XYZ file of C-alpha atoms in Angstrom:
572
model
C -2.746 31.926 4.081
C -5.680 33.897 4.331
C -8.950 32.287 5.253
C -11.550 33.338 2.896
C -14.764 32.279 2.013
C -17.597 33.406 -0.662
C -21.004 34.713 -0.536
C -23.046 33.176 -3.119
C -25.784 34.739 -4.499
C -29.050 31.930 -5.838
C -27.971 32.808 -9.492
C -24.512 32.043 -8.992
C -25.709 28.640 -7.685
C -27.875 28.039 -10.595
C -25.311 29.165 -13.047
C -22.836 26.452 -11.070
C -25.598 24.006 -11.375
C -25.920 23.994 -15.010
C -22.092 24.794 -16.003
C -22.146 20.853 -14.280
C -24.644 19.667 -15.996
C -23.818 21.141 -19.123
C -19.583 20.379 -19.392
C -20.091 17.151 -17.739
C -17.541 15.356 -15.832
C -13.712 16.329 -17.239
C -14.619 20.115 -16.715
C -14.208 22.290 -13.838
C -15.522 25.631 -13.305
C -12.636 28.284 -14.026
C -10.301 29.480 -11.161
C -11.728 25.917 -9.650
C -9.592 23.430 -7.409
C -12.007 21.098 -7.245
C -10.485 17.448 -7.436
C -13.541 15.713 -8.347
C -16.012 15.365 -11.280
C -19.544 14.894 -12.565
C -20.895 12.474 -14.995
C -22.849 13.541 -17.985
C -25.993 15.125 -17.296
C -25.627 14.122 -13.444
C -29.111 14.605 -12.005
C -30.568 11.230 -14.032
C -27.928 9.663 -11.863
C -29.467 9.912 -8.474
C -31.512 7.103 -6.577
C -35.183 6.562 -7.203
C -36.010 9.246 -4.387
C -33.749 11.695 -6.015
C -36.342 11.296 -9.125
C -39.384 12.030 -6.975
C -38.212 15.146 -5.745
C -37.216 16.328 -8.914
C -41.355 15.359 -9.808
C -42.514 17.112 -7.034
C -43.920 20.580 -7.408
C -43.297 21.938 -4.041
C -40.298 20.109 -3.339
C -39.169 19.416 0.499
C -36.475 20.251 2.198
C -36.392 17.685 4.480
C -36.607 15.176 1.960
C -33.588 16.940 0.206
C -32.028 16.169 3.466
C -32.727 13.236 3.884
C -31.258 12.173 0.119
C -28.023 14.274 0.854
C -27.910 13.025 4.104
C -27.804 8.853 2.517
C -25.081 9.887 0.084
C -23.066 11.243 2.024
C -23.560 8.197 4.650
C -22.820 5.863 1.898
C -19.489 7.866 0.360
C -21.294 9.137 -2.479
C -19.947 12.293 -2.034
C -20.562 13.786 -5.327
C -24.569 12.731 -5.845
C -24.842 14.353 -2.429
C -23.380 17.481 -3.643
C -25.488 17.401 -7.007
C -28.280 17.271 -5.369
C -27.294 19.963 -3.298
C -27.248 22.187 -6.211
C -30.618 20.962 -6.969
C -31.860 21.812 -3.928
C -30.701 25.791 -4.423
C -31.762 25.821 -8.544
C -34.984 25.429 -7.280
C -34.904 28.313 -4.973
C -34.850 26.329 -1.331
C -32.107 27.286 1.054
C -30.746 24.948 2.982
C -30.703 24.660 7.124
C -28.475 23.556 10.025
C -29.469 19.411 8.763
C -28.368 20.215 5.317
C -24.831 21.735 5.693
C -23.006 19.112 7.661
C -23.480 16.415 5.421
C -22.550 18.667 1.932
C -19.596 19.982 3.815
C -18.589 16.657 4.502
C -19.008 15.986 0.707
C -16.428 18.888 0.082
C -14.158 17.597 2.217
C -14.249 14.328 0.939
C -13.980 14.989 -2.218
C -10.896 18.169 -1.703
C -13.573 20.622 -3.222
C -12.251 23.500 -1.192
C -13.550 26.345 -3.480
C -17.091 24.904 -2.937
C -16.869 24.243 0.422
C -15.618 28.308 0.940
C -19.098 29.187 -1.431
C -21.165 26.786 1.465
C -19.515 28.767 4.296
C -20.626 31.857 2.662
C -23.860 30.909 2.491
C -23.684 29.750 5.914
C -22.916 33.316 7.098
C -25.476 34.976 4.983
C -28.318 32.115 6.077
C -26.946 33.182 10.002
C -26.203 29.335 11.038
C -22.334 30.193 11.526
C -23.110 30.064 15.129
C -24.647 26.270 15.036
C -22.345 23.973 16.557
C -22.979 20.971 14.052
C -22.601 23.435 11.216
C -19.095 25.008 12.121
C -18.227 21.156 12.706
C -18.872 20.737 9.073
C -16.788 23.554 8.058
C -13.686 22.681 10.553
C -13.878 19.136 8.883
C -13.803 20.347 5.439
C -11.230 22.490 6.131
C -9.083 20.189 7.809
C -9.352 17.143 5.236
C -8.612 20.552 2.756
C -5.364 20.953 4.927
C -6.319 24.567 5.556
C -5.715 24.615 8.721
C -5.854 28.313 9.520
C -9.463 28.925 8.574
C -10.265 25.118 10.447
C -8.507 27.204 13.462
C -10.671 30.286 12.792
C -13.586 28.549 12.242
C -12.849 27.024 15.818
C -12.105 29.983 17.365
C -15.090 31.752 16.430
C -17.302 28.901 18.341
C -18.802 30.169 21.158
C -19.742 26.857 22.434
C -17.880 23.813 21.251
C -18.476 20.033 22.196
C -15.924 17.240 21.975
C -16.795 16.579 18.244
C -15.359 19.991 17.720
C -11.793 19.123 19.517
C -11.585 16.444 17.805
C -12.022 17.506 13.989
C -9.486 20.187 14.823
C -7.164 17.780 15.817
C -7.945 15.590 13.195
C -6.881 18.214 11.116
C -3.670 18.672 12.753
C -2.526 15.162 12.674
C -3.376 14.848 8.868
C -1.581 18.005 8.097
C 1.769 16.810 10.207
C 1.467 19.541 12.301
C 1.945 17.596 15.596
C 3.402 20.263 17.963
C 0.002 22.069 17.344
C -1.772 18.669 17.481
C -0.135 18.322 20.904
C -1.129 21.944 22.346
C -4.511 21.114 21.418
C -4.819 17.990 22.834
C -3.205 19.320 26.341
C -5.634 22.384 26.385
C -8.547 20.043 26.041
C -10.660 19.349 28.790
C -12.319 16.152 27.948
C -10.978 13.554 25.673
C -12.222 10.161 24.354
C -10.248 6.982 23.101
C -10.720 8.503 19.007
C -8.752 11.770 20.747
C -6.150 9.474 22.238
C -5.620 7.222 19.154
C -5.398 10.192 16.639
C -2.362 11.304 18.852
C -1.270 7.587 18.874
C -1.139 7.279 14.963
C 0.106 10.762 14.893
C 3.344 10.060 16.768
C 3.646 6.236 15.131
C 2.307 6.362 11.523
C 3.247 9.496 10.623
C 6.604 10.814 12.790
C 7.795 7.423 13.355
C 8.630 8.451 16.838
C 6.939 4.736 18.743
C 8.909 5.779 22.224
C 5.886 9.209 22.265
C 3.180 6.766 20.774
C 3.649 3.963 23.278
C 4.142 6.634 25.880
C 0.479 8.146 25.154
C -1.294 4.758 24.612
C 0.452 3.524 28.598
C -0.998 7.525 30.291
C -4.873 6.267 28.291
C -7.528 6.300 31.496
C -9.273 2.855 29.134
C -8.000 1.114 25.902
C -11.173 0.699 23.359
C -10.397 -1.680 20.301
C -9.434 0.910 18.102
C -6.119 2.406 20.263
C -5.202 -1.193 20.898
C -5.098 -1.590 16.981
C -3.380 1.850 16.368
C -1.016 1.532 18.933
C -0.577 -2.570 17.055
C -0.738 -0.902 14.214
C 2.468 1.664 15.023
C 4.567 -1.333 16.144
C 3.463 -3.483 12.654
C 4.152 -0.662 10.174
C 7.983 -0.240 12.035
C 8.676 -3.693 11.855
C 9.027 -3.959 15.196
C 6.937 -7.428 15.387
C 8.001 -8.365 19.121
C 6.289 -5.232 20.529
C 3.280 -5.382 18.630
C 3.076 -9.653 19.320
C 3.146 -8.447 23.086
C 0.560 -5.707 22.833
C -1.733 -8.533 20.689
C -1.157 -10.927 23.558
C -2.181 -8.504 26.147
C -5.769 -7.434 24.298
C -8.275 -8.207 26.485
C -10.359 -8.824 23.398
C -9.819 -8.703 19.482
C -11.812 -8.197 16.153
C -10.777 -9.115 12.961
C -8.984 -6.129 12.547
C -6.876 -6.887 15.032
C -5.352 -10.029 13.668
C -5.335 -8.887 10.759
C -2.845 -6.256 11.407
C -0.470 -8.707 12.933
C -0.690 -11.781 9.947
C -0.001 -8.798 7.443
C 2.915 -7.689 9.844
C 4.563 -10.661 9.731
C 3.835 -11.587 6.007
C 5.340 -8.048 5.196
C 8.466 -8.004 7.129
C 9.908 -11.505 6.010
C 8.073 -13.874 8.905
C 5.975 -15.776 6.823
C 6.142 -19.058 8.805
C 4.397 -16.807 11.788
C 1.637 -15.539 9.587
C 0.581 -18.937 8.465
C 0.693 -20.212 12.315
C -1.178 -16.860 13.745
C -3.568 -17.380 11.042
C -4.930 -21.062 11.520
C -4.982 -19.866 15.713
C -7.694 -16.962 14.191
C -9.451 -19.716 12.285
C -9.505 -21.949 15.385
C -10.581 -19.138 17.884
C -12.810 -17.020 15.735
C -13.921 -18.438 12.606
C -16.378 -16.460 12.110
C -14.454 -13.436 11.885
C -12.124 -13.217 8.783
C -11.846 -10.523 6.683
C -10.095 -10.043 3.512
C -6.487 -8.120 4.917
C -6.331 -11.189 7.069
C -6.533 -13.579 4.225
C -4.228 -11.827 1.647
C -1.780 -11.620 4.519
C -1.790 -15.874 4.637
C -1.619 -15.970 1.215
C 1.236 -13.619 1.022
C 2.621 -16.008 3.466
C 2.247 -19.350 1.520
C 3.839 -17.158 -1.833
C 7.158 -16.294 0.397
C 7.203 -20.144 1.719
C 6.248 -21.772 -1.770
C 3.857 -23.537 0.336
C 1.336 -24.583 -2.678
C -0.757 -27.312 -0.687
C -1.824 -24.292 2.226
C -2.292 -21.657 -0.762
C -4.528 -24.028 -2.484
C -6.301 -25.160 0.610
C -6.448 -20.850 1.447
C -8.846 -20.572 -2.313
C -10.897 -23.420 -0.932
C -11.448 -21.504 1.960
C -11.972 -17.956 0.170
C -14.858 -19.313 -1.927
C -16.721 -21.366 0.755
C -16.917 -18.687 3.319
C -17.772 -16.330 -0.087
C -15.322 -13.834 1.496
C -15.162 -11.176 -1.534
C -12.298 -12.084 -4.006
C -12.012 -8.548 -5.206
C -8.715 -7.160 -7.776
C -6.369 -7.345 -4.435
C -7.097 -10.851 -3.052
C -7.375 -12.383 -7.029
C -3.998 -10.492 -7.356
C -2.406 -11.705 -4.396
C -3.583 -15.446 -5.127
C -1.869 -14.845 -8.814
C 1.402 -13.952 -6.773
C 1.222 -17.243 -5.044
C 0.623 -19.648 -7.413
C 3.104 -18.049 -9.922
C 5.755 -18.616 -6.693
C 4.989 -21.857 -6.273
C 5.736 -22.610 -9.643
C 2.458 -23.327 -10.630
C 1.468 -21.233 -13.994
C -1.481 -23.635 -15.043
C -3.667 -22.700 -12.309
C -2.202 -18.936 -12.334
C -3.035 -18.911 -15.894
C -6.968 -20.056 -15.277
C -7.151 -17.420 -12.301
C -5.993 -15.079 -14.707
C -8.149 -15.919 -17.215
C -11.669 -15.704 -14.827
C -10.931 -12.386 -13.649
C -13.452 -10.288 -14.588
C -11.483 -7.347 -13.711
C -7.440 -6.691 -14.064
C -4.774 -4.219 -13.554
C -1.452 -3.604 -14.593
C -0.589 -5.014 -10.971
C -1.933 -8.421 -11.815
C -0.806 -8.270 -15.503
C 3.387 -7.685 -13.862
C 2.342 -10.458 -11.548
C 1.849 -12.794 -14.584
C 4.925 -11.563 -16.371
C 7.127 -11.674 -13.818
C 5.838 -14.721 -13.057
C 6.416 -16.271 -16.387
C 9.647 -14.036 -16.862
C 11.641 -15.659 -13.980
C 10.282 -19.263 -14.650
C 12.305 -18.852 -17.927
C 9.163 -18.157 -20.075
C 9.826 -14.973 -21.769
C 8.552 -14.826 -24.567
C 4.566 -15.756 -23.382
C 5.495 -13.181 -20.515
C 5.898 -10.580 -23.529
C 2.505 -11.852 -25.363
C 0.744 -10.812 -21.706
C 2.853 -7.433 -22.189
C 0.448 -7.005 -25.744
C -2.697 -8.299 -24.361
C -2.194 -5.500 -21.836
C -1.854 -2.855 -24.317
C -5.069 -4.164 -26.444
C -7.113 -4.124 -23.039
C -5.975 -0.415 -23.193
C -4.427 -1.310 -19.609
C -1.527 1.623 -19.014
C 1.766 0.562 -18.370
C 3.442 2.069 -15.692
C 7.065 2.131 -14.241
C 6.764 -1.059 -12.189
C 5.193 -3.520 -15.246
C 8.248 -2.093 -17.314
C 10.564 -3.341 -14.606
C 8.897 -6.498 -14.758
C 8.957 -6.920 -18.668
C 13.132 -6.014 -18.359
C 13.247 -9.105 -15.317
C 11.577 -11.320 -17.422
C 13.540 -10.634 -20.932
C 16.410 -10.990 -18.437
C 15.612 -14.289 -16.506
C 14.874 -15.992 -20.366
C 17.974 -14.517 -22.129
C 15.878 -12.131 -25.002
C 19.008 -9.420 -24.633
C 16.943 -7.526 -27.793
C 13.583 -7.826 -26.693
C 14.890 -6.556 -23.259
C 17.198 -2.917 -25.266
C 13.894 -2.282 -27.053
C 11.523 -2.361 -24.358
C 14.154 -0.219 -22.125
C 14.752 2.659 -24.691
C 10.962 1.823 -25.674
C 9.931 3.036 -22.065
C 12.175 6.140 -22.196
C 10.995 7.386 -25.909
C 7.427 6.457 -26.381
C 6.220 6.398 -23.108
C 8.219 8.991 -21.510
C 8.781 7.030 -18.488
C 12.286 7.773 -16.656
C 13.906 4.680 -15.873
C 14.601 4.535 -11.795
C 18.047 2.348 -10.670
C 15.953 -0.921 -10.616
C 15.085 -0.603 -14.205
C 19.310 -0.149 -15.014
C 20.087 -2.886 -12.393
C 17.780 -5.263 -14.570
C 19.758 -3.892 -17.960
C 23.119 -4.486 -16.151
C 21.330 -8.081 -15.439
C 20.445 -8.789 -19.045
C 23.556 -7.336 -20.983
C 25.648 -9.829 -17.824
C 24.012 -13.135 -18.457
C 24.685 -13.146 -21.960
C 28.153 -12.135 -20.996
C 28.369 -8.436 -23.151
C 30.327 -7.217 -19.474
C 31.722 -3.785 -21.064
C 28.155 -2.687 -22.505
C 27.383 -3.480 -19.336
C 30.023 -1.569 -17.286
C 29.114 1.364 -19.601
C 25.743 1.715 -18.760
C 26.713 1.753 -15.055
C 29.064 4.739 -15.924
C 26.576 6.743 -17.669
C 23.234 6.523 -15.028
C 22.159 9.793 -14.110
C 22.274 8.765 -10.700
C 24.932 6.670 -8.702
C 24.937 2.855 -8.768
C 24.053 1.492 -5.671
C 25.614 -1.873 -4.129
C 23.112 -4.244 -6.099
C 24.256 -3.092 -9.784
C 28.001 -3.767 -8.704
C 27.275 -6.717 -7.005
C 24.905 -7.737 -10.297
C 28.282 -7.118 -12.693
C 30.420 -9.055 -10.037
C 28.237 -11.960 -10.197
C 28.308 -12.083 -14.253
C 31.940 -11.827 -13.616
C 31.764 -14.929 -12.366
C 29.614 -16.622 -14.741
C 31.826 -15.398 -17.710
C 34.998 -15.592 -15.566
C 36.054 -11.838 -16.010
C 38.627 -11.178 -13.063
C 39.668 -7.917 -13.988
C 36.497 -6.419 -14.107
C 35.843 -8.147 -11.037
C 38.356 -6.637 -9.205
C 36.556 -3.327 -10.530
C 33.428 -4.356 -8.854
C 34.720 -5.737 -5.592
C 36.617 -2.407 -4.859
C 33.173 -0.578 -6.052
C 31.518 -3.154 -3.455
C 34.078 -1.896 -0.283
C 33.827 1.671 -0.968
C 30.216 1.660 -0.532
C 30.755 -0.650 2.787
C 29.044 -4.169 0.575
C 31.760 -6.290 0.312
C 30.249 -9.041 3.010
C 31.448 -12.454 3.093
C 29.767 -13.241 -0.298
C 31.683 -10.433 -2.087
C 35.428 -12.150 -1.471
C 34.011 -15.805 -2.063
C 33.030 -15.102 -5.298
C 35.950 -13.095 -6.107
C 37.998 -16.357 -4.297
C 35.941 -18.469 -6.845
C 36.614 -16.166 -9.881
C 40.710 -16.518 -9.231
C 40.525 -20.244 -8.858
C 38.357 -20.647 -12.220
C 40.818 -18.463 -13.839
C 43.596 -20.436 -12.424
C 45.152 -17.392 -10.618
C 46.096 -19.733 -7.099
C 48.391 -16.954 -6.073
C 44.955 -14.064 -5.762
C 42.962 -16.946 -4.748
C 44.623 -17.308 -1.538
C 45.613 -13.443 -0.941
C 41.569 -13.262 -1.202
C 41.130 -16.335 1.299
C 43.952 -14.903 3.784
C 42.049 -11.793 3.528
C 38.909 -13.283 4.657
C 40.692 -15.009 7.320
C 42.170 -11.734 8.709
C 38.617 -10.196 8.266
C 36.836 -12.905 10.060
C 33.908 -11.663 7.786
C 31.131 -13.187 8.994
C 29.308 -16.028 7.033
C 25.096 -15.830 6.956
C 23.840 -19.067 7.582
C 21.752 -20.681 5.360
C 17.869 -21.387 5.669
C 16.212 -24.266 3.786
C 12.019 -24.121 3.870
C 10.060 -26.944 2.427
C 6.254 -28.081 2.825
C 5.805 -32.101 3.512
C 2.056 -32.592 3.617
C 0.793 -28.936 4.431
C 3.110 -28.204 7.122
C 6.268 -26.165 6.764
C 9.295 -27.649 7.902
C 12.782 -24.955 8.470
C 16.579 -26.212 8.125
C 19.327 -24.177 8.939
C 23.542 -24.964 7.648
C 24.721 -26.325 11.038
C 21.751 -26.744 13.277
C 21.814 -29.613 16.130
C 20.081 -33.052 14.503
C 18.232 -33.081 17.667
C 16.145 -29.948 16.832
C 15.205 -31.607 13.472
C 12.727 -34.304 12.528
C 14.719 -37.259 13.195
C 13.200 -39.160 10.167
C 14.030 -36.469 7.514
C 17.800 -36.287 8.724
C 18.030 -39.799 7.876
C 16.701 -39.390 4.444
C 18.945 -36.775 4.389
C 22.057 -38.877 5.051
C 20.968 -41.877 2.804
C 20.412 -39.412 -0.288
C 24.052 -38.248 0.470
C 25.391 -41.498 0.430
C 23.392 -42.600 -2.662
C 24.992 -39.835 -3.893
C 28.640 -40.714 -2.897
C 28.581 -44.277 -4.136
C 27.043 -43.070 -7.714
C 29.690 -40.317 -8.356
């Protein structure tokens, strides 16, 4: 792609200015890329000092610096560029302070047609030789993902400093283009730990390749906080939690950042009994240091382990240290209390937010949903609609779980062809694994079996193994034959598969299949998962798992154990 730019002219400016300020924020200017908008009328919008200069009569450029300079400092990206326009409808140009910071603004906010006017204006002003200014422009060409004219841009530097490396390779590793992200960072002469972490996040985040991540974060001359955390970070994301534990171990120090990354690590890759302990070790070792990821990690935690007491004891916390309970953390609590079976105080959570989302509105309904309350989940559904809250893909899938879960089979075919037809929203294979769901429960198998054989895409082991397990609530062993051999061609039929199949022949009274299936599970020697039991006894979390040694187990709770099961003999 070419890398062009524009020389603007003051009038053009001014007729840019008020186009803005006439069409307001939904309009762009024609042949425009722009991804951002205006309010009405912007310029009323500005800060207090905005207003003085606009009072003035021989405004000041470094004042208008200044302003740009604090919004763009404080993200707000399009006030700075407003004002920039101000600046030029009143006949100032601007200098080597004022470009940086409203070519920052353009990259920020993807405005790649402006930014090519500023860089025309930067060659007709003669600053395209300042080294801070052709910073600007190889930032806002690089968050553009134009890398060719952030290259050119670069080239044309006579005399470049580190900043200048860096942004280019910035741009690089955004754009994916790591084998040019690599030249650049072997040609350059001087690196610091943001040069080596960009690589590092490069590699990990974005390629996935950890072996050329780790490899660059062991060759670093000194480890800052930040490529510890990236390099953390690479480990987290990948799921690979025993690499990243040992990297955390080894930090010679760690912010709140840091342990963040490694609660949410284990919270999001099914270790929630680690979060919860790595979580009350930050609280005893740096209290004074908790952010919010941290904290919606733990309560992720408790809502995987059902662990109501620590969730409860979690809000406690949350609103004595006054740690910001924004959308995400009010969500997340939502999620937990609606796991832990209790609605009550999910319902008055729900009810104080000042602020929802059709995330928190498919936590409630699919919290109500699967604890068999169906119908109130579907009078959340209509709130959401008279809040003017859109519905999306995922609170659809949560509406077709919850009709499922509480048996309303119509409620559940309306909302499904309702999604398709009024809202134009293709269903995805989740959305047909929850209709195979609903039409099995209530034991309608061939509607079901149908709608398998007519999905635009092909079912996947879950739908089969959904149909099998109907099968086996409405004893159907014919069509569970159909789904077991569905089950081995795609390589699913585990243990679980020829158990229930076992199950279906004896309940059918077929002895004869029943132990062809059992021999054939012999001769297998599939493999049985072994069952995991988690339960909280006054805060703490206590793990039992089919066949462990007594000895590893509180010896107290074994024997309650054994007296419940002979209770249970001696009544039966």
């Amino acid at each position: 792609m070419n890398c062009r730019y524009f020389v603007t002219t003051e009038s053009s400016v001014v007729m840019i200015s008020y186009y803005w300020a006439a069409h307001g924020t939904r309009t762009a200017m024609p042949h425009s890329t722009s991804k951002f908008n205006f309010k009405n009328n912007p310029l009323p919008c500005l800060l207090q000092r905005s207003k003085s200069i606009t009072r003035a009569n021989e405004p000041d450029i470094f004042l208008y610096n200044s302003i740009i300079r604090s919004h763009s400092k404080s993200s707000n990206s399009e006030r700075a560029l407003t004002c920039y326009l101000d600046l030029r409808r009143k006949g100032l140009l601007g200098d080597t302070f004022t470009y940086p910071f409203v070519l920052k603004a353009c990259g920020l906010l993807m405005a790649l047609v402006e930014g090519r006017q500023l860089h025309g204006e930067v060659l007709k002003g003669g600053n395209g030789r300042d080294v801070f200014v052709v910073n600007g422009l190889i930032g806002m060409y690089g968050k553009c993902g134009e890398m060719a004219c952030a290259r050119k841009s670069f080239d044309e530097l006579e005399f470049k400093d580190l900043v200048s490396w860096n942004l280019l390779l910035r741009g690089y590793v955004g754009a994916g283009e790591m084998a040019n992200a690599q030249k650049l960072f072997d040609e350059m002469s001087t690196r610091d730990e943001f040069s080596w972490s960009m690589m590092i996040d490069g590699y990990g985040k974005r390629n996935g390749d950890l072996v050329q991540a780790r490899a660059l974060f062991d060759k670093m001359p000194t480890r800052d906080l930040v490529a510890w955390n990236s390099m953390i970070t690479v480990y987290a994301k990948a799921g690979e939690l025993v690499d990243a534990r040992g990297l955390f171990d080894l930090m010679p120090w760690r912010n709140a950042v840091s342990w963040s990354i490694m609660i949410e690590g284990y919270a999001a890759h099914g270790n929630p009994q680690e979060a919860l302990l790595l979580f009350q070790t930050m609280l005893e070792e740096d209290d004074g240091e908790i952010d919010k990821v941290s904290v919606v990690g733990a309560v992720s935690a408790c809502a995987q382990l059902g662990a109501l007491l620590q969730g409860r004891w979690l809000h406690m916390y949350i609103k004595k240290k006054r740690i910001n309970m924004d959308i995400v953390l009010q969500t997340s609590l939502l999620d937990m209390y609606m796991k832990c079976g209790a609605l009550d105080e999910a319902d008055r959570l729900f009810a104080s937010m000042t602020k929802r989302n059709a995330v928190s509105y498919s936590v409630m309904i699919r919290g109500l949903g699967t604890s068999g309350f169906g119908e109130q989940a579907l009078k959340y559904l209509s709130q959401m609609v008279s809040e003017g809250i859109p519905r999306d893909d995922v609170t659809f899938l949560e509406v077709l779980t919850a009709c499922s879960h509480s048996g309303l089979t119509r409620e559940g075919l309306c909302i499904f062809h309702e999604m398709r037809g009024a809202h134009g929203i293709e269903p995805k294979l989740e959305h047909y694994g929850c209709l195979v769901d609903l039409l099995g429960r209530v034991g309608r198998l061939d509607q079901a079996l149908e709608i398998i054989e007519g999905m635009p895409m092909t079912p996947n082991s879950a739908l089969w193994g959904s149909l099998l397990l109907a099968c086996r609530m409405h004893q159907c062993s014919g069509l569970a034959e159909i789904a077991v051999q569905k089950l081995k061609e795609l390589g699913a039929d585990d243990h679980g598969t020829y158990v229930l199949l076992s199950n279906i022949y004896a309940d059918a009274g077929l002895w004869e299949e029943c132990r062809r299936v059992r021999k054939l599970m012999k001769d297998m020697n599939t493999g049985k998962e072994v069952g995991k039991s988690v339960i909280e006894v006054d805060g703490s979390i206590l793990e039992f798992a089919s066949g462990e040694d007594p000895s590893t187990t509180n010896k107290v709770l074994v024997e309650i154990v054994r007296s419940l099961s002979k209770m249970t003999l001696y009544a039966g």
